[in-house]
């Protein structure tokens, strides 16, 4: 070995919070390597694919103990340097093992060591210059051979069939060894054009939209965070589109993040309809190959626009010009397991690293973003008017304390629905609970069908009939007898979307009732088919969960009926109110988006609840101000920073005992200014057969909190007790359960 031995410091997919040192591949001792390149390495008896973080001439381990990497898999870094830096920052900020965090930046196929190339296609090419004079070929064979000569890049089987040749013709040529197959990377179409970008003309912006576009456009090429707060139907998408147009004119790419359920064909359609450039889409419904292709399109700059859910933020882009986070308040931007990052917060970090503006768009900002805008950390853009002729919907609280409810529907609500239908309008009925009923209860003794693995009731489903735990997915046939008293007097209690749908069918037998929830949209294309029925049809009733709340534009909907406005009013989660308000305004925003005025009817048992009143009488900003005031008084985020340590174990009490030990460890570290709350059992203690507990860490000083968490995680990694439970650290937790 030479004196200046190269040491490769790699991030490997491992739960350990450290780098792993290797010697370069044996046949590449003197090559130079770049951080971000992938390496295949031996690891125990397995091989793993890791990312190079750094090359140095020093290892903390004896050189003799280091193994050689097997191979370098990339010519260029798979994760470019600036993104690698963001990955390292995020691993450290979210207290997650670096190798595992960086894995999230790679599509699955690259994690498995596949080439960073588009799908390969088998193509036929001619093997000889011309057909031999002696071995006379049939005319069809001569024609096909001529075609292959005319297409030196090769022709696929499909292309050959399309040209009118049967498969026998190519086979005959092959047997004579006149043609052979090659495998070639087939890149999808790409474009670097900056003129003829538009397929349709942009709308004429109103003043508020125009000043939003101007404000952001004046910062292209620089970092700046914008909070674009536009009421529902204010035309935020048009603002995005016109901004993207300016970005494309500069030869740059746009990255658009949307919530999990907001990525409908309609959303993507609006971008594809406007621009002639390739639009790549990344979401959870893609297979591994499709994911890699979209990733490559963005990385090579072939796609000018990348639209995707959370993880799209981690995709390299050749020349990004803007990042847009639509519905920034949405919870799906925070990953709830493993690498618990917030794509919204990381969008700001990435925009800074790429020197581009980032636009956080929403009608109902998260309290955190609202606060940042108030403090002028974010540039606040507001659109208070709806676009076009649309007027804001009128809200009405419907006090159901004295009302007889049939399947959760009150008589005045039904009357209103009927009137709207008679006028040829569409109605949206919102209930954020799927299934037929949330519980099955014994009328005689009060027994309820519970999940054997969770502290939760089983939801009753009728289509198909079964009991289903929505927390662990456990399923069982519907009980016919009470387990406790043996009687057969079992009744569904409460209503979910299936029950509402059934009831509405009874009341409105001639009306098309369209249910949209996770169950009705499970099959591929199902959502699109249901939405087509809404868009093409006349009067109808849409029944659904929050899947209906986001992004959809239903011009014919004039009435939104919210069956249970109280869900969330008395939540144990300090964000309960915030989430409820956002959901109510989002759903309400589906109403009256075109020429016909919209109404929103909300059934409630708390018609005089001051916050509910405030929300509908004074609007979201007044609500947000009050919420901030409350959070300040109670010392909750954004006035304080949180880290939640969760643990779970099969044996009851073990997770809590473990966290008690963690608490003592924290105290032993002697870091000032971090308050420890707990341990306590999680609000739903038992879930999927495990008992769960949590310890909350809070501090005014982010640095102290960070210091404590990083020392603690290193200690826990080496701790024997910690191996007997599942534990995790959640920085800036969104869900406290
Ligand atoms: P948001 O996302 O803010 O809820 P959308 O972007 O879906 O709103 O826009 C709502 C409707 O208003 C869409 O049909 C859109 O085409 C229309 N729209 C947007 N901007 C304008 C405008 N400047 N003039 C006329 N119609 C507009
Ligand atoms: Zn369960
Ligand atoms: Zn009973």
CSV table of C-alpha atoms and ligand atoms in Angstrom, one decimal, residues 442-447 482-487 490, ligand 3:
chain,number,residue,atom,x,y,z
A,442,UNK,CA,-74.2,-4.7,21.9
A,443,UNK,CA,-77.6,-3.1,22.7
A,444,UNK,CA,-78.0,-5.2,25.8
A,445,UNK,CA,-74.7,-4.9,27.6
A,446,UNK,CA,-72.7,-2.2,25.8
A,447,UNK,CA,-69.9,-4.5,24.6
A,482,UNK,CA,-72.1,-10.3,21.6
A,483,UNK,CA,-68.8,-11.8,23.0
A,484,UNK,CA,-69.8,-10.7,26.5
A,485,UNK,CA,-73.5,-11.5,26.9
A,486,UNK,CA,-74.1,-13.8,23.9
A,487,UNK,CA,-77.2,-11.9,22.7
A,490,UNK,CA,-75.7,-5.9,17.9
B,3,LIG,ZN1,-73.8,-8.0,25.1
